[in-house]
mmCIF file of C-alpha atoms in Angstrom:
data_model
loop_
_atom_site.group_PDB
_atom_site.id
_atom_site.type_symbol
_atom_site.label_atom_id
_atom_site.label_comp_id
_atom_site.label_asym_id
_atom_site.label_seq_id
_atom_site.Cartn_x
_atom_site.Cartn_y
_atom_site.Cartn_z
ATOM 1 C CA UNK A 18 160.502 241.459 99.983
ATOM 2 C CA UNK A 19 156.781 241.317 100.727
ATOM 3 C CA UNK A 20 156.472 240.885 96.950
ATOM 4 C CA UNK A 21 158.686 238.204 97.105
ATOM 5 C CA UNK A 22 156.247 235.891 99.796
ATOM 6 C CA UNK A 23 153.279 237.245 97.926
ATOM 7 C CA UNK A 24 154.261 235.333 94.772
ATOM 8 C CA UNK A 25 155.801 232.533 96.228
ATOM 9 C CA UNK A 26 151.903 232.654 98.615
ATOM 10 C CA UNK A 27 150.289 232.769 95.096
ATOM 11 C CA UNK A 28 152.588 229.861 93.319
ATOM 12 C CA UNK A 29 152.173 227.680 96.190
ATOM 13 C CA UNK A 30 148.321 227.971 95.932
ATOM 14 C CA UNK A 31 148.279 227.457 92.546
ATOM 15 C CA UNK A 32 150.653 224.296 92.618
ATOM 16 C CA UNK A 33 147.641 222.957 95.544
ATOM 17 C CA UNK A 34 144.652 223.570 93.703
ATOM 18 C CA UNK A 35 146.123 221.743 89.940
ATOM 19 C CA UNK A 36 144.532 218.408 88.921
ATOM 20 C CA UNK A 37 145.838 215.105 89.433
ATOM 21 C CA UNK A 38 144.910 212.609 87.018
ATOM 22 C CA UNK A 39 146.004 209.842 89.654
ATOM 23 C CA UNK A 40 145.419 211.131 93.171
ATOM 24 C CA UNK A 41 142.106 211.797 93.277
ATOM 25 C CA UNK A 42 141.544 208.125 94.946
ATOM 26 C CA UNK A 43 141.407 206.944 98.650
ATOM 27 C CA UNK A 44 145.103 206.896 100.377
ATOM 28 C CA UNK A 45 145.078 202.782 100.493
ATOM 29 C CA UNK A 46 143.725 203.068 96.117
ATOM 30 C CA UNK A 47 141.125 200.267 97.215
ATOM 31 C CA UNK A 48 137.928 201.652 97.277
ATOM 32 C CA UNK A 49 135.354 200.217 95.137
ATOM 33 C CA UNK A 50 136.243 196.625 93.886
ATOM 34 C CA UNK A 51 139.212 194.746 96.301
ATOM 35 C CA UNK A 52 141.042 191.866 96.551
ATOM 36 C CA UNK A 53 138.789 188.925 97.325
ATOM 37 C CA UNK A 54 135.792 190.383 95.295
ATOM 38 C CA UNK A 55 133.849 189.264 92.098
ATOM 39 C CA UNK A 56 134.613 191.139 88.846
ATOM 40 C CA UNK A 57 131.691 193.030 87.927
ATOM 41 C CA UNK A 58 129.849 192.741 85.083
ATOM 42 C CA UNK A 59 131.159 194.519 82.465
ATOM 43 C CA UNK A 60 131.321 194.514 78.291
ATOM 44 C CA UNK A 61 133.793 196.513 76.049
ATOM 45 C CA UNK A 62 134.501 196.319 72.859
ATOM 46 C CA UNK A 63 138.483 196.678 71.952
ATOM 47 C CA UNK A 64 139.936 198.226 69.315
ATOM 48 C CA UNK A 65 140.080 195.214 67.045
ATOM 49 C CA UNK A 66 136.431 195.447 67.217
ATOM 50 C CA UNK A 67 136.655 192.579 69.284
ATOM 51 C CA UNK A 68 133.864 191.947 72.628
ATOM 52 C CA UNK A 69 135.001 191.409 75.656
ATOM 53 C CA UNK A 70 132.994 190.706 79.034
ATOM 54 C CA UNK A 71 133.286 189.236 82.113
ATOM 55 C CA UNK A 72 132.697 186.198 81.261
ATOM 56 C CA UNK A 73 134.946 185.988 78.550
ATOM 57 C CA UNK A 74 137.164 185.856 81.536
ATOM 58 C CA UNK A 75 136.402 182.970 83.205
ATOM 59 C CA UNK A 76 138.390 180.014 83.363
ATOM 60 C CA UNK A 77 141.356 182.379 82.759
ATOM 61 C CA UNK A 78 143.659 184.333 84.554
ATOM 62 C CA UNK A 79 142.830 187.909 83.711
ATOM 63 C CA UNK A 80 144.616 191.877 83.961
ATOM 64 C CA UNK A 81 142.547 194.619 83.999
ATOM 65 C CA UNK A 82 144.246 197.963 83.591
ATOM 66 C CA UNK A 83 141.983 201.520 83.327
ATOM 67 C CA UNK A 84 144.407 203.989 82.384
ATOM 68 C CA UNK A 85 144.491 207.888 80.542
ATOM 69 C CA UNK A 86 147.467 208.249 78.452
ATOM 70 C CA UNK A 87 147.840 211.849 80.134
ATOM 71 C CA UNK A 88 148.142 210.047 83.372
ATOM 72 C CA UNK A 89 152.134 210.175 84.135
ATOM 73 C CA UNK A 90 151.986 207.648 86.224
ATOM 74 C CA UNK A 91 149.820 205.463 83.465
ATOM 75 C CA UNK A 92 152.786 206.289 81.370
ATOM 76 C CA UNK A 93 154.799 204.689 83.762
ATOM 77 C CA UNK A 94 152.801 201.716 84.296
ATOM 78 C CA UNK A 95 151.453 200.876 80.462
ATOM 79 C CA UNK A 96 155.561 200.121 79.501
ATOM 80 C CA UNK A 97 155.611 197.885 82.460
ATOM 81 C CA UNK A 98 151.978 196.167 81.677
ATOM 82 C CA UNK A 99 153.183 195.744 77.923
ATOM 83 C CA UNK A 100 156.347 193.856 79.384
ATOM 84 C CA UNK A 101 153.901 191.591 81.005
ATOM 85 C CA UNK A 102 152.004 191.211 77.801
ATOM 86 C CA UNK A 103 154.691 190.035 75.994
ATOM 87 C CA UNK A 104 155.423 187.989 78.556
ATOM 88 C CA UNK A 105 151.972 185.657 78.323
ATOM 89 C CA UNK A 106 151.042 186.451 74.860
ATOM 90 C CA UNK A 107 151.102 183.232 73.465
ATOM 91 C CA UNK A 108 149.168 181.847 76.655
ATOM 92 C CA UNK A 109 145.655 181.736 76.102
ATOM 93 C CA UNK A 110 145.245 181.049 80.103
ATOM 94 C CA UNK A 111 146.164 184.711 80.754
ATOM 95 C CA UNK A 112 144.453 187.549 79.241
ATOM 96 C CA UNK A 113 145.287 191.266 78.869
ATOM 97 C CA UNK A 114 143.538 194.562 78.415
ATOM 98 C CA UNK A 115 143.651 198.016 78.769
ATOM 99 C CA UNK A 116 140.117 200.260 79.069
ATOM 100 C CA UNK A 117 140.755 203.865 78.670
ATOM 101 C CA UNK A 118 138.780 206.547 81.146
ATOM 102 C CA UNK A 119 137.143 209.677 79.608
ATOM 103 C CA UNK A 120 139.289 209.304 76.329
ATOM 104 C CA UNK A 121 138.652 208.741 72.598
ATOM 105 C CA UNK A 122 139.677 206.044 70.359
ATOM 106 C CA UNK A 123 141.839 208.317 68.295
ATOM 107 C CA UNK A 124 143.764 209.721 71.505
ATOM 108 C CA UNK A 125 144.821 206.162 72.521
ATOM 109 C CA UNK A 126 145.487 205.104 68.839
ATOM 110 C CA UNK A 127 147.597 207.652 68.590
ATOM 111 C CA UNK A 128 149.486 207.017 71.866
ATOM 112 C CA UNK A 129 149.743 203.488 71.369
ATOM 113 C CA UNK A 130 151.223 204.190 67.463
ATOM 114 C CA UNK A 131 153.848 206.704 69.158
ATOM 115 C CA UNK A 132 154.863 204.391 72.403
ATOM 116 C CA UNK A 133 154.987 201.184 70.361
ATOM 117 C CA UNK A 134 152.205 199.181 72.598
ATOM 118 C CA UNK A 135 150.759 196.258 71.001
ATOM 119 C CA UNK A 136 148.355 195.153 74.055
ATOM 120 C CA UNK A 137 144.758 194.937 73.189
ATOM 121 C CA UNK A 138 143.154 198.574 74.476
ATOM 122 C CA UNK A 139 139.288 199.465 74.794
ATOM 123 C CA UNK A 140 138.868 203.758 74.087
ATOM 124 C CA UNK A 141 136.377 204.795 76.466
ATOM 125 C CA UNK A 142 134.920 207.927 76.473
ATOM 126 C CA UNK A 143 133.063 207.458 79.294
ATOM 127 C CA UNK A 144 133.784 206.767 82.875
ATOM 128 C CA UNK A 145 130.769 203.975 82.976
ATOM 129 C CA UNK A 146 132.748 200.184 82.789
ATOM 130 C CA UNK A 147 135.507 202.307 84.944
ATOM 131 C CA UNK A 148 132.945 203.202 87.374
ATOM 132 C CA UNK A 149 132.187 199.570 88.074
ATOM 133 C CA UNK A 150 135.820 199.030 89.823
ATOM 134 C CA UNK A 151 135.960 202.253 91.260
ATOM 135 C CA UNK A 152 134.839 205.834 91.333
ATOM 136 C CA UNK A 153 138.195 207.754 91.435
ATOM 137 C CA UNK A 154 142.244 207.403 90.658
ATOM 138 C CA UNK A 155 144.285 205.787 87.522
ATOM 139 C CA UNK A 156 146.031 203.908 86.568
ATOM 140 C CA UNK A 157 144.448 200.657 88.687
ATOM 141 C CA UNK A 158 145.424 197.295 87.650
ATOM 142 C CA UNK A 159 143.223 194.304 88.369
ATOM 143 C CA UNK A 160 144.782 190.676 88.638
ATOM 144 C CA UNK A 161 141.773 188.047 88.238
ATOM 145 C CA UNK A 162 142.200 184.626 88.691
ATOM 146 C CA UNK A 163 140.316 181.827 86.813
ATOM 147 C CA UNK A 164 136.764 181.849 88.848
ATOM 148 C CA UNK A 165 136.683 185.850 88.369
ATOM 149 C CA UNK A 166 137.931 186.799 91.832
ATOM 150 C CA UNK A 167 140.364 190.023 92.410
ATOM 151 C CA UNK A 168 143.695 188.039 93.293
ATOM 152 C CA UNK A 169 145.433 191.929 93.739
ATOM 153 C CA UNK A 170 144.890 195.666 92.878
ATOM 154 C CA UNK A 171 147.016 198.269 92.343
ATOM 155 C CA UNK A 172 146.874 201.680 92.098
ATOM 156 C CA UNK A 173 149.756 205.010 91.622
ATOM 157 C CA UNK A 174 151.043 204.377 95.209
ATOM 158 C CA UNK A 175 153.120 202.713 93.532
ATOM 159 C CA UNK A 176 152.726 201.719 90.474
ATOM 160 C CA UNK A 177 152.778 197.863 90.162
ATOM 161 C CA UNK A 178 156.400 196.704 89.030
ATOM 162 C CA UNK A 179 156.375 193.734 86.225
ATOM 163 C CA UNK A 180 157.952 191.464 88.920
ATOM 164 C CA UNK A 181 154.788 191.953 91.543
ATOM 165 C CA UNK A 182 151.891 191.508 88.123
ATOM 166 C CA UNK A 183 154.231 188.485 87.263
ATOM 167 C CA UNK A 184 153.953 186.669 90.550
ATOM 168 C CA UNK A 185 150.036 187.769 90.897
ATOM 169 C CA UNK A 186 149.388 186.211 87.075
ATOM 170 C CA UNK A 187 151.520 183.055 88.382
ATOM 171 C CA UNK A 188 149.705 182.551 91.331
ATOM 172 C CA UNK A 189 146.626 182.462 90.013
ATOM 173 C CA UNK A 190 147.492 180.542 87.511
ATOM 174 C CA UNK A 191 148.052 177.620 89.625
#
């Protein structure tokens, strides 16, 4: 019997001390930029080898997603994001991308190929553009409206649902 408690002591610690790609953020998931704030000043290139910065972004409504296709709840959230893509695709007042944290380009290439996404993506293998929005906890969706100001932000508690990104997007667009 004391064998018994000993493992269950030792399976329990182990299940405590295992990494979390998403909850390593503050309980509210708004630290660093919030609602109300600027976007920061950022530049990625996509894998289209297409630039982006922020102020590519102005005068349009924008969504921001930083994501790790490890991340189960990015998992979750890129099917629902790539709804919402398809959704303003042919708008060129709304704009949508996906910037990878501490992942190659192949990795997301390859996860984008398997999960049949089509959204534009920028591999980063860095945490530095990421590190401008925040300093811990994916995924985290930005909405933007057209003067660069955070309209909303989500993080993995919960996940943003395609019917809360599509209001956000048509507020600001207004």
């Amino acid at each position: 019997m004391l064998h018994l408690y000993r493992l269950l002591f030792f399976i329990l610690c182990g299940l405590l001390c295992l990494p979390s790609c998403i909850r390593d953020d503050s309980p509210s998931g708004e630290e660093g930029i919030r609602r109300g704030d600027r976007l920061p000043d950022f530049s990625v290139l996509l894998s289209d080898d297409t630039r982006i910065s922020t102020s590519d972004l102005e005068g349009v409504v924008s969504v921001l997603v930083f994501f790790h296709t490890s991340c189960p709840d990015c998992q979750q959230e890129l099917p629902v994001v790539q709804r919402l893509y398809d959704c303003y695709r042919d708008n060129p007042q709304v704009k949508i991308y996906c910037i990878s944290r501490e992942e190659s380009a192949g990795e997301v290439a390859a996860y984008w190929l398997a999960n049949g996404l089509t959204m534009p993506y920028s591999p980063q293998p860095g945490r530095e553009v990421y590190d401008l929005f925040s300093e811990q906890g994916i995924p985290r969706v930005y909405v933007s409206d057209k003067q660069l100001m955070v309209y909303s932000v989500y993080s993995d508690s919960p996940i943003a649902s395609f019917e809360q990104l599509q209001a956000d997007v048509e507020y600001c667009l207004k």
